[in-house]
PDB file of C-alpha atoms and ligand atoms in Angstrom:
ATOM      1  CA  PHE P   1     -23.176  -0.859 -12.560  1.00  0.00           C
ATOM      2  CA  ASN P   2     -19.663  -0.136 -15.328  1.00  0.00           C
ATOM      3  CA  TRP P   3     -16.842   0.431 -13.191  1.00  0.00           C
ATOM      4  CA  ARG P   4     -15.344   0.276 -16.601  1.00  0.00           C
ATOM      5  CA  ALA P   5     -16.272   4.037 -16.937  1.00  0.00           C
ATOM      6  CA  GLU P   6     -16.365   4.844 -13.467  1.00  0.00           C
ATOM      7  CA  ALA P   7     -12.686   3.690 -12.734  1.00  0.00           C
ATOM      8  CA  GLN P   8     -11.920   6.097 -15.763  1.00  0.00           C
ATOM      9  CA  GLU P   9     -13.549   8.895 -15.102  1.00  0.00           C
ATOM     10  CA  MET P  10     -12.175   8.557 -11.351  1.00  0.00           C
ATOM     11  CA  VAL P  11      -8.604   9.316 -12.929  1.00  0.00           C
ATOM     12  CA  LYS P  12      -9.177  11.473 -14.300  1.00  0.00           C
ATOM     13  CA  THR P  13     -11.070  13.550 -12.303  1.00  0.00           C
ATOM     14  CA  GLN P  14      -9.446  12.688  -9.199  1.00  0.00           C
ATOM     15  CA  ILE P  15      -6.315  11.236 -10.772  1.00  0.00           C
ATOM     16  CA  GLN P  16      -4.944  13.360 -13.659  1.00  0.00           C
ATOM     17  CA  LYS P  17      -6.056  16.521 -12.307  1.00  0.00           C
ATOM     18  CA  ARG P  18      -3.921  16.674  -9.453  1.00  0.00           C
ATOM     19  CA  GLY P  19      -1.226  16.595 -11.228  1.00  0.00           C
ATOM     20  CA  ILE P  20      -0.601  12.672 -12.100  1.00  0.00           C
ATOM     21  CA  THR P  21       1.712  11.984 -14.858  1.00  0.00           C
ATOM     22  CA  ASP P  22       2.883   8.855 -14.921  1.00  0.00           C
ATOM     23  CA  THR P  23       1.033   6.696 -17.494  1.00  0.00           C
ATOM     24  CA  ILE P  24       1.786   2.652 -16.280  1.00  0.00           C
ATOM     25  CA  VAL P  25       0.698   4.222 -13.230  1.00  0.00           C
ATOM     26  CA  ILE P  26      -2.530   5.675 -15.036  1.00  0.00           C
ATOM     27  CA  ASN P  27      -3.699   2.331 -16.755  1.00  0.00           C
ATOM     28  CA  ILE P  28      -3.181   0.245 -13.288  1.00  0.00           C
ATOM     29  CA  LEU P  29      -5.559   2.612 -12.053  1.00  0.00           C
ATOM     30  CA  LYS P  30      -7.862   1.916 -14.965  1.00  0.00           C
ATOM     31  CA  GLN P  31      -7.714  -1.873 -15.005  1.00  0.00           C
ATOM     32  CA  THR P  32      -7.837  -2.842 -11.398  1.00  0.00           C
ATOM     33  CA  PRO P  33     -11.291  -3.377  -9.856  1.00  0.00           C
ATOM     34  CA  ARG P  34     -11.381  -1.256  -7.174  1.00  0.00           C
ATOM     35  CA  HIS P  35     -14.934  -1.885  -6.448  1.00  0.00           C
ATOM     36  CA  GLU P  36     -13.743  -6.198  -5.591  1.00  0.00           C
ATOM     37  CA  PHE P  37     -11.418  -4.772  -2.359  1.00  0.00           C
ATOM     38  CA  VAL P  38     -14.805  -2.184  -0.399  1.00  0.00           C
ATOM     39  CA  PRO P  39     -17.763  -4.680   1.074  1.00  0.00           C
ATOM     40  CA  SER P  40     -20.370  -4.801  -1.386  1.00  0.00           C
ATOM     41  CA  ASP P  41     -22.852  -3.073   0.595  1.00  0.00           C
ATOM     42  CA  ILE P  42     -20.764  -0.344  -0.362  1.00  0.00           C
ATOM     43  CA  ALA P  43     -19.519  -1.407  -4.211  1.00  0.00           C
ATOM     44  CA  VAL P  44     -21.316   1.270  -5.948  1.00  0.00           C
ATOM     45  CA  HIS P  45     -18.703   3.746  -4.151  1.00  0.00           C
ATOM     46  CA  ALA P  46     -15.831   2.831  -4.934  1.00  0.00           C
ATOM     47  CA  TYR P  47     -14.677   4.804  -6.934  1.00  0.00           C
ATOM     48  CA  SER P  48     -15.510   8.350  -5.115  1.00  0.00           C
ATOM     49  CA  ASP P  49     -12.593  10.560  -3.918  1.00  0.00           C
ATOM     50  CA  HIS P  50     -12.261   9.548  -0.244  1.00  0.00           C
ATOM     51  CA  PRO P  51     -11.138   6.634   2.047  1.00  0.00           C
ATOM     52  CA  LEU P  52     -13.999   4.214   2.220  1.00  0.00           C
ATOM     53  CA  PRO P  53     -14.207   1.907   5.504  1.00  0.00           C
ATOM     54  CA  ILE P  54     -13.317  -1.883   4.895  1.00  0.00           C
ATOM     55  CA  GLY P  55     -14.413  -3.434   8.653  1.00  0.00           C
ATOM     56  CA  GLU P  56     -12.355  -3.749  11.835  1.00  0.00           C
ATOM     57  CA  GLY P  57     -12.100   0.380  11.571  1.00  0.00           C
ATOM     58  CA  GLN P  58      -9.852   0.738   9.156  1.00  0.00           C
ATOM     59  CA  THR P  59     -10.389   1.810   5.569  1.00  0.00           C
ATOM     60  CA  ILE P  60      -9.048   1.340   2.144  1.00  0.00           C
ATOM     61  CA  SER P  61      -7.287   4.475   1.151  1.00  0.00           C
ATOM     62  CA  GLN P  62      -8.934   7.635  -1.222  1.00  0.00           C
ATOM     63  CA  PRO P  63      -7.894   6.007  -4.841  1.00  0.00           C
ATOM     64  CA  TYR P  64      -5.727   9.459  -5.578  1.00  0.00           C
ATOM     65  CA  ILE P  65      -3.371   8.914  -2.465  1.00  0.00           C
ATOM     66  CA  VAL P  66      -2.912   4.930  -3.586  1.00  0.00           C
ATOM     67  CA  ALA P  67      -1.829   6.697  -7.289  1.00  0.00           C
ATOM     68  CA  LEU P  68       0.086   9.223  -5.409  1.00  0.00           C
ATOM     69  CA  MET P  69       1.838   6.902  -3.530  1.00  0.00           C
ATOM     70  CA  THR P  70       2.748   4.184  -5.953  1.00  0.00           C
ATOM     71  CA  GLU P  71       4.139   7.098  -8.931  1.00  0.00           C
ATOM     72  CA  LEU P  72       6.665   7.909  -5.629  1.00  0.00           C
ATOM     73  CA  LEU P  73       7.649   4.363  -5.229  1.00  0.00           C
ATOM     74  CA  GLN P  74       8.888   4.590  -9.329  1.00  0.00           C
ATOM     75  CA  LEU P  75       8.785   0.842 -10.476  1.00  0.00           C
ATOM     76  CA  GLU P  76       9.940  -1.069 -13.193  1.00  0.00           C
ATOM     77  CA  GLY P  77       8.633  -3.562 -13.134  1.00  0.00           C
ATOM     78  CA  GLN P  78      11.813  -5.484 -11.562  1.00  0.00           C
ATOM     79  CA  GLU P  79      10.920  -5.162  -7.787  1.00  0.00           C
ATOM     80  CA  LYS P  80      10.012  -6.763  -5.116  1.00  0.00           C
ATOM     81  CA  VAL P  81       8.349  -5.213  -2.803  1.00  0.00           C
ATOM     82  CA  LEU P  82       7.095  -4.941   0.512  1.00  0.00           C
ATOM     83  CA  GLU P  83       3.472  -3.166   1.481  1.00  0.00           C
ATOM     84  CA  VAL P  84       2.847  -2.846   5.550  1.00  0.00           C
ATOM     85  CA  GLY P  85      -0.567  -2.408   5.552  1.00  0.00           C
ATOM     86  CA  THR P  86      -2.377  -5.280   3.701  1.00  0.00           C
ATOM     87  CA  GLY P  87      -6.355  -3.760   4.772  1.00  0.00           C
ATOM     88  CA  SER P  88      -8.622  -4.195   1.420  1.00  0.00           C
ATOM     89  CA  GLY P  89      -5.567  -5.509  -0.845  1.00  0.00           C
ATOM     90  CA  TYR P  90      -6.139  -2.486  -3.103  1.00  0.00           C
ATOM     91  CA  GLN P  91      -3.131  -0.900  -2.753  1.00  0.00           C
ATOM     92  CA  ALA P  92      -1.154  -4.687  -3.164  1.00  0.00           C
ATOM     93  CA  ALA P  93      -2.888  -5.302  -6.381  1.00  0.00           C
ATOM     94  CA  VAL P  94      -1.845  -1.801  -8.284  1.00  0.00           C
ATOM     95  CA  LEU P  95       1.596  -2.939  -6.494  1.00  0.00           C
ATOM     96  CA  ALA P  96       1.607  -6.349  -8.531  1.00  0.00           C
ATOM     97  CA  ALA P  97       0.934  -5.192 -11.659  1.00  0.00           C
ATOM     98  CA  ALA P  98       3.276  -2.340 -12.036  1.00  0.00           C
ATOM     99  CA  ALA P  99       6.293  -5.243  -9.788  1.00  0.00           C
ATOM    100  CA  ASP P 100       8.029  -8.044 -10.183  1.00  0.00           C
ATOM    101  CA  ARG P 101       6.660  -9.796  -6.881  1.00  0.00           C
ATOM    102  CA  ILE P 102       5.103  -7.928  -3.871  1.00  0.00           C
ATOM    103  CA  PHE P 103       5.041  -9.220  -0.289  1.00  0.00           C
ATOM    104  CA  THR P 104       2.293  -8.006   2.343  1.00  0.00           C
ATOM    105  CA  ILE P 105       2.200  -8.044   6.044  1.00  0.00           C
ATOM    106  CA  GLU P 106      -1.203  -6.740   7.817  1.00  0.00           C
ATOM    107  CA  ILE P 107      -1.898  -7.108  11.284  1.00  0.00           C
ATOM    108  CA  VAL P 108      -5.222  -7.755  11.960  1.00  0.00           C
ATOM    109  CA  LYS P 109      -6.261 -11.606  10.714  1.00  0.00           C
ATOM    110  CA  VAL P 110      -9.549 -11.200   9.223  1.00  0.00           C
ATOM    111  CA  LEU P 111      -8.432  -8.328   6.794  1.00  0.00           C
ATOM    112  CA  ALA P 112      -5.135 -10.173   5.873  1.00  0.00           C
ATOM    113  CA  ASP P 113      -7.909 -13.062   5.010  1.00  0.00           C
ATOM    114  CA  ARG P 114      -9.784 -11.670   3.313  1.00  0.00           C
ATOM    115  CA  ALA P 115      -7.236  -9.458   1.505  1.00  0.00           C
ATOM    116  CA  ARG P 116      -5.582 -12.948   0.784  1.00  0.00           C
ATOM    117  CA  GLU P 117      -8.710 -13.469  -0.931  1.00  0.00           C
ATOM    118  CA  THR P 118      -9.830 -11.810  -3.164  1.00  0.00           C
ATOM    119  CA  LEU P 119      -6.358 -11.164  -4.721  1.00  0.00           C
ATOM    120  CA  ASP P 120      -6.456 -14.983  -4.660  1.00  0.00           C
ATOM    121  CA  ARG P 121      -9.588 -14.615  -6.867  1.00  0.00           C
ATOM    122  CA  LEU P 122      -8.970 -12.090  -9.485  1.00  0.00           C
ATOM    123  CA  GLY P 123      -6.286 -14.176 -10.154  1.00  0.00           C
ATOM    124  CA  TYR P 124      -2.781 -11.514  -9.128  1.00  0.00           C
ATOM    125  CA  ASP P 125       0.064 -14.751  -8.128  1.00  0.00           C
ATOM    126  CA  ASN P 126       2.352 -12.272  -7.211  1.00  0.00           C
ATOM    127  CA  VAL P 127       1.370 -10.892  -4.040  1.00  0.00           C
ATOM    128  CA  VAL P 128       2.447 -13.017  -0.632  1.00  0.00           C
ATOM    129  CA  VAL P 129      -0.198 -12.431   2.363  1.00  0.00           C
ATOM    130  CA  ARG P 130       1.494 -13.018   5.838  1.00  0.00           C
ATOM    131  CA  TRP P 131      -0.642 -12.153   8.873  1.00  0.00           C
ATOM    132  CA  GLY P 132       2.429 -10.409  11.171  1.00  0.00           C
ATOM    133  CA  ASP P 133       3.450  -6.690  12.649  1.00  0.00           C
ATOM    134  CA  GLY P 134       4.674  -5.187  10.070  1.00  0.00           C
ATOM    135  CA  TYR P 135       6.379  -2.946  12.220  1.00  0.00           C
ATOM    136  CA  GLN P 136       8.857  -5.731  12.047  1.00  0.00           C
ATOM    137  CA  GLY P 137       9.742  -5.711   7.977  1.00  0.00           C
ATOM    138  CA  TRP P 138       9.615  -8.953   6.872  1.00  0.00           C
ATOM    139  CA  PRO P 139      13.606 -10.388   7.820  1.00  0.00           C
ATOM    140  CA  SER P 140      12.948 -13.587   6.026  1.00  0.00           C
ATOM    141  CA  GLN P 141      12.195 -11.808   2.175  1.00  0.00           C
ATOM    142  CA  ALA P 142      14.999  -9.394   2.887  1.00  0.00           C
ATOM    143  CA  PRO P 143      16.565  -6.922   0.854  1.00  0.00           C
ATOM    144  CA  PHE P 144      13.457  -4.831  -0.800  1.00  0.00           C
ATOM    145  CA  ASP P 145      13.594  -2.292  -3.796  1.00  0.00           C
ATOM    146  CA  ARG P 146      10.868  -0.873  -2.625  1.00  0.00           C
ATOM    147  CA  ILE P 147       8.568  -0.814   0.503  1.00  0.00           C
ATOM    148  CA  ILE P 148       5.402   1.158   1.061  1.00  0.00           C
ATOM    149  CA  VAL P 149       3.664   1.542   4.202  1.00  0.00           C
ATOM    150  CA  THR P 150      -0.136   2.106   4.361  1.00  0.00           C
ATOM    151  CA  ALA P 151      -0.098   2.652   8.120  1.00  0.00           C
ATOM    152  CA  ALA P 152       1.280   6.013   9.779  1.00  0.00           C
ATOM    153  CA  PRO P 153       4.217   5.319  12.392  1.00  0.00           C
ATOM    154  CA  GLU P 154       5.127   7.859  14.663  1.00  0.00           C
ATOM    155  CA  LYS P 155       9.388   7.477  13.796  1.00  0.00           C
ATOM    156  CA  ILE P 156      10.264   5.569  10.066  1.00  0.00           C
ATOM    157  CA  PRO P 157      11.076   1.782  12.014  1.00  0.00           C
ATOM    158  CA  PRO P 158      14.154   0.948  11.303  1.00  0.00           C
ATOM    159  CA  ALA P 159      13.893  -2.467  10.848  1.00  0.00           C
ATOM    160  CA  LEU P 160      12.557  -1.565   7.580  1.00  0.00           C
ATOM    161  CA  VAL P 161      15.303   0.448   6.744  1.00  0.00           C
ATOM    162  CA  ASP P 162      17.702  -2.124   7.445  1.00  0.00           C
ATOM    163  CA  GLN P 163      15.503  -4.559   5.324  1.00  0.00           C
ATOM    164  CA  LEU P 164      15.435  -1.788   1.933  1.00  0.00           C
ATOM    165  CA  LYS P 165      18.788  -2.026  -0.425  1.00  0.00           C
ATOM    166  CA  VAL P 166      21.255   0.739  -0.843  1.00  0.00           C
ATOM    167  CA  GLY P 167      19.194   2.826  -3.508  1.00  0.00           C
ATOM    168  CA  GLY P 168      15.694   1.478  -2.816  1.00  0.00           C
ATOM    169  CA  ARG P 169      12.788   3.755  -1.772  1.00  0.00           C
ATOM    170  CA  MET P 170      10.734   3.658   0.968  1.00  0.00           C
ATOM    171  CA  VAL P 171       7.339   5.407   0.931  1.00  0.00           C
ATOM    172  CA  ILE P 172       6.093   6.208   4.479  1.00  0.00           C
ATOM    173  CA  PRO P 173       2.947   8.159   6.132  1.00  0.00           C
ATOM    174  CA  VAL P 174       5.057   9.162   9.283  1.00  0.00           C
ATOM    175  CA  GLY P 175       3.361  11.471  12.463  1.00  0.00           C
ATOM    176  CA  SER P 176       0.869  11.084  14.762  1.00  0.00           C
ATOM    177  CA  PHE P 177      -2.441  12.619  14.593  1.00  0.00           C
ATOM    178  CA  TRP P 178      -1.777  14.487  10.603  1.00  0.00           C
ATOM    179  CA  GLN P 179       1.579  13.119   9.370  1.00  0.00           C
ATOM    180  CA  GLU P 180       3.807  13.755   6.465  1.00  0.00           C
ATOM    181  CA  LEU P 181       3.872  11.440   3.561  1.00  0.00           C
ATOM    182  CA  LYS P 182       8.027  11.051   2.863  1.00  0.00           C
ATOM    183  CA  VAL P 183       9.723   8.889   0.405  1.00  0.00           C
ATOM    184  CA  ILE P 184      13.427   7.843   2.472  1.00  0.00           C
ATOM    185  CA  ILE P 185      16.016   7.027  -0.393  1.00  0.00           C
ATOM    186  CA  LYS P 186      18.522   4.598   1.591  1.00  0.00           C
ATOM    187  CA  THR P 187      21.830   6.329   0.018  1.00  0.00           C
ATOM    188  CA  SER P 188      24.648   3.591   1.486  1.00  0.00           C
ATOM    189  CA  GLU P 189      24.476   1.143   4.076  1.00  0.00           C
ATOM    190  CA  THR P 190      24.046   3.649   6.719  1.00  0.00           C
ATOM    191  CA  GLU P 191      22.927   6.904   5.566  1.00  0.00           C
ATOM    192  CA  ILE P 192      19.483   7.538   4.150  1.00  0.00           C
ATOM    193  CA  GLU P 193      17.758  10.904   3.003  1.00  0.00           C
ATOM    194  CA  GLU P 194      14.508  11.905   3.141  1.00  0.00           C
ATOM    195  CA  LYS P 195      11.980  14.077   1.133  1.00  0.00           C
ATOM    196  CA  SER P 196       8.443  14.964   2.110  1.00  0.00           C
ATOM    197  CA  ILE P 197       5.686  15.266  -0.065  1.00  0.00           C
ATOM    198  CA  ILE P 198       2.345  16.284   1.484  1.00  0.00           C
ATOM    199  CA  PRO P 199       0.464  16.132   4.786  1.00  0.00           C
ATOM    200  CA  VAL P 200      -1.683  13.352   5.319  1.00  0.00           C
ATOM    201  CA  ARG P 201      -3.930  11.417   7.098  1.00  0.00           C
ATOM    202  CA  PHE P 202      -4.412   7.565   7.849  1.00  0.00           C
ATOM    203  CA  VAL P 203      -4.393   5.115  10.286  1.00  0.00           C
ATOM    204  CA  PRO P 204      -2.444   4.788  12.935  1.00  0.00           C
ATOM    205  CA  MET P 205       0.025   2.188  12.546  1.00  0.00           C
ATOM    206  CA  VAL P 206       0.145  -0.115  15.669  1.00  0.00           C
ATOM    207  CA  TYR P 207       1.882  -1.835  17.861  1.00  0.00           C
ATOM    208  CA  PRO P 208       1.474  -4.914  19.673  1.00  0.00           C
ATOM    209  CA  GLU P 209       1.589  -5.980  22.577  1.00  0.00           C
ATOM    210  CA  SER P 210       3.227  -9.514  22.451  1.00  0.00           C
ATOM    211  CA  PRO P 211       5.191 -10.450  19.482  1.00  0.00           C
ATOM    212  CA  LEU P 212       2.548 -11.930  16.692  1.00  0.00           C
ATOM    213  CA  PRO P 213       3.983 -15.729  14.884  1.00  0.00           C
ATOM    214  CA  GLU P 214       6.474 -14.748  12.363  1.00  0.00           C
ATOM    215  CA  TYR P 215       5.444 -17.622   9.904  1.00  0.00           C
ATOM    216  CA  ASN P 216       1.583 -18.373   9.719  1.00  0.00           C
ATOM    217  CA  ASN P 217       0.874 -19.390   6.550  1.00  0.00           C
ATOM    218  CA  ASN P 218       1.810 -19.990   2.768  1.00  0.00           C
TER     219      ASN P 218
HETATM  220  N1  SAH J   1      -2.698  -0.506   2.056  1.00  0.00           N
HETATM  221  C1  SAH J   1      -4.741  -0.524   2.473  1.00  0.00           C
HETATM  222  C2  SAH J   1      -5.084   0.053   2.934  1.00  0.00           C
HETATM  223  C3  SAH J   1      -4.837   0.069   4.381  1.00  0.00           C
HETATM  224  S1  SAH J   1      -5.514   0.934   5.792  1.00  0.00           S
HETATM  225  C4  SAH J   1      -5.360  -0.629   0.591  1.00  0.00           C
HETATM  226  O1  SAH J   1      -4.764  -0.868   0.191  1.00  0.00           O
HETATM  227  O2  SAH J   1      -6.560  -1.089   1.467  1.00  0.00           O
HETATM  228  C5  SAH J   1      -4.205   0.622   6.412  1.00  0.00           C
HETATM  229  C6  SAH J   1      -3.618  -0.942   7.013  1.00  0.00           C
HETATM  230  O3  SAH J   1      -2.415  -1.119   8.330  1.00  0.00           O
HETATM  231  C7  SAH J   1      -4.775  -1.123   8.240  1.00  0.00           C
HETATM  232  O4  SAH J   1      -5.081  -3.243   7.740  1.00  0.00           O
HETATM  233  C8  SAH J   1      -4.200  -2.215   9.356  1.00  0.00           C
HETATM  234  O5  SAH J   1      -4.483  -2.960   9.911  1.00  0.00           O
HETATM  235  C9  SAH J   1      -3.000  -2.124   9.641  1.00  0.00           C
HETATM  236  N2  SAH J   1      -2.040  -1.988  10.505  1.00  0.00           N
HETATM  237  C10 SAH J   1      -1.733  -0.994  11.340  1.00  0.00           C
HETATM  238  N3  SAH J   1      -0.688  -0.841  11.639  1.00  0.00           N
HETATM  239  C11 SAH J   1       0.563  -1.908  11.512  1.00  0.00           C
HETATM  240  C12 SAH J   1       1.230  -3.187  11.628  1.00  0.00           C
HETATM  241  N4  SAH J   1       1.893  -2.735  12.783  1.00  0.00           N
HETATM  242  N5  SAH J   1       1.565  -4.277  11.062  1.00  0.00           N
HETATM  243  C13 SAH J   1       1.347  -4.577   9.573  1.00  0.00           C
HETATM  244  N6  SAH J   1      -0.145  -3.683   9.181  1.00  0.00           N
HETATM  245  C14 SAH J   1      -0.596  -2.700  10.420  1.00  0.00           C
END
């Protein structure tokens, strides 16, 4: 199983073909071992053109969607980034190679623990994984230069807008069954600009009945 060849092919046929041109994003997707982030029995399908199950009813996003969302963030390397919905940790690994520091929150504890383990094992030392409710953001680490949300809320969570720097951008799917992938730019302390990119289907954002502990690791 030659994963580098698979990743190369994935980038050519799924990502560049659909219009992703950011060479940094392209190189990162070629060099990130996606098969390490999926259950070992389906590792051979890791580079296929669709989302895959990662347990607990959750999925790792399709490679093209990871590339598109990363490109839309317009990272230059110095950013502090918040990700809501760690899942497998793959998107966080991609971000880790493109930005300075990544803070990622996952509401399902076993997924948070597994992603942390995978990222540690692969040597991603600029990613902090926390088990918690990302709808509330990560107040103690705010503000962020960029925010990426990989589970869909019905409306843009106000806490996330609050925790975004002025001039910063957020990439987020918004809606219920079908969603729109949106780019939100915070133009001032009180204003945002909103662009719709494409229709998407993400798992819904979960709203916990009772608050989860805010500090439970690190
Ligand atoms: N970015 C992931 C894909 C995530 S799938 C990857 O690269 O693999 C969406 C994830 O969001 C799921 O794991 C789900 O459990 C999580 N999620 C849903 N609601 C959440 C919430 N309120 N806070 C944090 N994570 C949430």
